[in-house]
Amino acid sequence: MEEHHFHLKINWPEGRNSVGDLETKNLKTKISIPPEMDGPGVGTNPDEMLLGAAATCYIITLAAMLERRKIGVSSLTIESEGIVEVEKGIITYKKIIHRPHVVLNKGDLSEQEEKVKQLTEKAEKSCMISRAIQGNVVIGLEPIIEEVN
């Protein structure tokens, strides 16, 4: 069995509404509670970071699957949305919606569209972050598949 270790350091100087520093091998950023939750809104926050982890894992997994199938992609982008619910003071990350936008090479839409749609679904089930949060956070997909004009 092979293991990979990732490390993260946070300096949190004070109480709830402080601003901290987060550092990983390739990322340095300020962190705080978002303004939607009555925080200072400086830098990023856990809600955005979970959304970012889910979206980056998903898009990289989808890109690898498209490449392995030799599907000609002109452009691959994603917009993702995280939905957090606050009920009686309890904060719950309810849902993440991925909206991948796959633009195929000219002339490929008719023969590749169904395959690409299947891969958009398979990528969500294969992504390690999706699997890690499975059963706790609902993952929705709203893919757009089209071809270059």
mmCIF file of C-alpha atoms in Angstrom:
data_model
loop_
_atom_site.group_PDB
_atom_site.id
_atom_site.type_symbol
_atom_site.label_atom_id
_atom_site.label_comp_id
_atom_site.label_asym_id
_atom_site.label_seq_id
_atom_site.Cartn_x
_atom_site.Cartn_y
_atom_site.Cartn_z
ATOM 1 C CA MET A 1 0.000 0.000 0.000
ATOM 2 C CA GLU A 2 1.254 3.449 -0.921
ATOM 3 C CA GLU A 3 0.529 6.483 1.240
ATOM 4 C CA HIS A 4 0.835 10.182 0.511
ATOM 5 C CA HIS A 5 1.143 12.718 3.310
ATOM 6 C CA PHE A 6 0.034 16.337 3.005
ATOM 7 C CA HIS A 7 0.767 18.957 5.633
ATOM 8 C CA LEU A 8 -0.904 22.187 6.622
ATOM 9 C CA LYS A 9 -0.028 24.792 9.237
ATOM 10 C CA ILE A 10 -2.384 27.410 10.676
ATOM 11 C CA ASN A 11 -1.569 30.318 12.946
ATOM 12 C CA TRP A 12 -4.744 31.518 14.679
ATOM 13 C CA PRO A 13 -3.819 34.454 16.936
ATOM 14 C CA GLU A 14 -7.006 35.143 18.885
ATOM 15 C CA GLY A 15 -10.720 34.349 19.211
ATOM 16 C CA ARG A 16 -13.588 33.630 16.826
ATOM 17 C CA ASN A 17 -13.358 36.777 14.693
ATOM 18 C CA SER A 18 -9.609 36.780 14.310
ATOM 19 C CA VAL A 19 -7.770 36.406 11.011
ATOM 20 C CA GLY A 20 -5.394 33.478 10.710
ATOM 21 C CA ASP A 21 -2.659 32.415 8.343
ATOM 22 C CA LEU A 22 -2.855 29.086 6.513
ATOM 23 C CA GLU A 23 0.165 27.567 4.810
ATOM 24 C CA THR A 24 0.668 24.409 2.787
ATOM 25 C CA LYS A 25 3.473 23.476 0.434
ATOM 26 C CA ASN A 26 1.905 25.480 -2.425
ATOM 27 C CA LEU A 27 -0.631 27.771 -0.774
ATOM 28 C CA LYS A 28 -0.382 30.675 1.637
ATOM 29 C CA THR A 29 -3.540 32.588 2.473
ATOM 30 C CA LYS A 30 -5.412 34.434 5.175
ATOM 31 C CA ILE A 31 -8.389 32.662 6.726
ATOM 32 C CA SER A 32 -11.368 33.848 8.731
ATOM 33 C CA ILE A 33 -15.060 33.311 9.208
ATOM 34 C CA PRO A 34 -17.067 34.566 6.207
ATOM 35 C CA PRO A 35 -19.257 37.662 6.549
ATOM 36 C CA GLU A 36 -22.359 35.499 5.930
ATOM 37 C CA MET A 37 -21.645 33.976 9.343
ATOM 38 C CA ASP A 38 -20.848 37.303 11.023
ATOM 39 C CA GLY A 39 -17.094 37.000 10.598
ATOM 40 C CA PRO A 40 -14.536 39.442 9.209
ATOM 41 C CA GLY A 41 -14.457 37.835 5.739
ATOM 42 C CA VAL A 42 -10.689 38.167 5.257
ATOM 43 C CA GLY A 43 -9.070 35.633 2.972
ATOM 44 C CA THR A 44 -10.743 32.288 2.464
ATOM 45 C CA ASN A 45 -12.738 30.140 4.871
ATOM 46 C CA PRO A 46 -13.481 26.461 5.532
ATOM 47 C CA ASP A 47 -16.630 26.553 3.379
ATOM 48 C CA GLU A 48 -14.736 27.814 0.326
ATOM 49 C CA MET A 49 -11.863 25.434 0.992
ATOM 50 C CA LEU A 50 -14.137 22.373 1.089
ATOM 51 C CA LEU A 51 -15.813 23.581 -2.107
ATOM 52 C CA GLY A 52 -12.386 24.157 -3.679
ATOM 53 C CA ALA A 53 -11.173 20.688 -2.693
ATOM 54 C CA ALA A 54 -14.293 19.058 -4.119
ATOM 55 C CA ALA A 55 -14.213 21.078 -7.362
ATOM 56 C CA THR A 56 -10.493 20.650 -8.062
ATOM 57 C CA CYS A 57 -10.618 16.919 -7.360
ATOM 58 C CA TYR A 58 -13.668 16.548 -9.614
ATOM 59 C CA ILE A 59 -12.280 18.541 -12.575
ATOM 60 C CA ILE A 60 -8.889 16.784 -12.458
ATOM 61 C CA THR A 61 -10.612 13.371 -12.293
ATOM 62 C CA LEU A 62 -12.887 14.289 -15.216
ATOM 63 C CA ALA A 63 -9.947 15.593 -17.278
ATOM 64 C CA ALA A 64 -8.027 12.339 -16.712
ATOM 65 C CA MET A 65 -11.049 10.241 -17.723
ATOM 66 C CA LEU A 66 -11.614 12.278 -20.907
ATOM 67 C CA GLU A 67 -7.927 11.975 -21.779
ATOM 68 C CA ARG A 68 -7.880 8.194 -21.225
ATOM 69 C CA ARG A 69 -10.891 7.836 -23.548
ATOM 70 C CA LYS A 70 -9.112 10.042 -26.112
ATOM 71 C CA ILE A 71 -12.038 12.452 -26.243
ATOM 72 C CA GLY A 72 -10.971 15.697 -27.917
ATOM 73 C CA VAL A 73 -11.750 18.553 -25.548
ATOM 74 C CA SER A 74 -11.356 22.158 -26.644
ATOM 75 C CA SER A 75 -12.154 23.595 -23.205
ATOM 76 C CA LEU A 76 -12.927 22.234 -19.741
ATOM 77 C CA THR A 77 -14.117 24.557 -16.975
ATOM 78 C CA ILE A 78 -16.219 24.258 -13.854
ATOM 79 C CA GLU A 79 -18.336 26.451 -11.634
ATOM 80 C CA SER A 80 -19.261 24.932 -8.299
ATOM 81 C CA GLU A 81 -21.620 26.094 -5.571
ATOM 82 C CA GLY A 82 -21.627 25.135 -1.909
ATOM 83 C CA ILE A 83 -24.824 25.346 0.116
ATOM 84 C CA VAL A 84 -24.491 25.706 3.879
ATOM 85 C CA GLU A 85 -27.563 25.601 6.097
ATOM 86 C CA VAL A 86 -27.855 27.242 9.502
ATOM 87 C CA GLU A 87 -30.703 25.931 11.613
ATOM 88 C CA LYS A 88 -31.088 26.698 15.315
ATOM 89 C CA GLY A 89 -27.426 27.667 15.518
ATOM 90 C CA ILE A 90 -26.199 24.431 13.902
ATOM 91 C CA ILE A 91 -24.199 24.927 10.702
ATOM 92 C CA THR A 92 -24.339 22.073 8.179
ATOM 93 C CA TYR A 93 -22.683 21.821 4.758
ATOM 94 C CA LYS A 94 -25.707 20.479 2.860
ATOM 95 C CA LYS A 95 -24.846 20.340 -0.823
ATOM 96 C CA ILE A 96 -22.256 20.966 -3.500
ATOM 97 C CA ILE A 97 -23.362 21.485 -7.088
ATOM 98 C CA HIS A 98 -20.745 21.041 -9.805
ATOM 99 C CA ARG A 99 -21.463 22.639 -13.167
ATOM 100 C CA PRO A 100 -18.768 21.299 -15.490
ATOM 101 C CA HIS A 101 -18.652 22.854 -18.954
ATOM 102 C CA VAL A 102 -17.110 20.541 -21.535
ATOM 103 C CA VAL A 103 -16.494 21.975 -25.011
ATOM 104 C CA LEU A 104 -15.677 19.240 -27.506
ATOM 105 C CA ASN A 105 -13.741 19.662 -30.726
ATOM 106 C CA LYS A 106 -15.762 20.597 -33.819
ATOM 107 C CA GLY A 107 -17.870 17.712 -35.124
ATOM 108 C CA ASP A 108 -17.496 15.496 -32.023
ATOM 109 C CA LEU A 109 -20.722 16.354 -30.186
ATOM 110 C CA SER A 110 -23.058 13.853 -31.862
ATOM 111 C CA GLU A 111 -20.767 10.863 -31.337
ATOM 112 C CA GLN A 112 -19.261 11.800 -27.950
ATOM 113 C CA GLU A 113 -22.033 13.580 -26.003
ATOM 114 C CA GLU A 114 -23.446 10.506 -24.242
ATOM 115 C CA LYS A 115 -19.970 9.199 -23.362
ATOM 116 C CA VAL A 116 -18.988 12.577 -21.926
ATOM 117 C CA LYS A 117 -22.219 12.781 -19.898
ATOM 118 C CA GLN A 118 -21.457 9.334 -18.427
ATOM 119 C CA LEU A 119 -17.910 10.434 -17.591
ATOM 120 C CA THR A 120 -19.165 13.578 -15.818
ATOM 121 C CA GLU A 121 -21.151 11.274 -13.517
ATOM 122 C CA LYS A 122 -18.374 8.700 -13.141
ATOM 123 C CA ALA A 123 -15.838 11.416 -12.222
ATOM 124 C CA GLU A 124 -18.015 12.507 -9.300
ATOM 125 C CA LYS A 125 -18.202 8.945 -7.978
ATOM 126 C CA SER A 126 -14.449 8.392 -8.505
ATOM 127 C CA CYS A 127 -13.066 11.595 -6.995
ATOM 128 C CA MET A 128 -11.484 10.926 -3.585
ATOM 129 C CA ILE A 129 -12.928 14.106 -2.047
ATOM 130 C CA SER A 130 -16.448 13.170 -3.199
ATOM 131 C CA ARG A 131 -15.951 9.732 -1.667
ATOM 132 C CA ALA A 132 -14.628 11.279 1.569
ATOM 133 C CA ILE A 133 -17.718 13.452 2.096
ATOM 134 C CA GLN A 134 -20.208 10.896 0.732
ATOM 135 C CA GLY A 135 -23.178 10.423 3.040
ATOM 136 C CA ASN A 136 -22.646 13.835 4.641
ATOM 137 C CA VAL A 137 -22.821 16.284 1.737
ATOM 138 C CA VAL A 138 -25.047 15.805 -1.324
ATOM 139 C CA ILE A 139 -23.182 16.266 -4.623
ATOM 140 C CA GLY A 140 -25.246 17.519 -7.553
ATOM 141 C CA LEU A 141 -24.176 17.693 -11.199
ATOM 142 C CA GLU A 142 -25.381 20.064 -13.880
ATOM 143 C CA PRO A 143 -23.063 19.424 -16.844
ATOM 144 C CA ILE A 144 -23.080 21.484 -20.030
ATOM 145 C CA ILE A 145 -21.684 19.622 -23.036
ATOM 146 C CA GLU A 146 -21.299 21.365 -26.371
ATOM 147 C CA GLU A 147 -18.860 21.681 -29.241
ATOM 148 C CA VAL A 148 -16.697 24.490 -30.577
ATOM 149 C CA ASN A 149 -18.603 26.772 -32.952
#
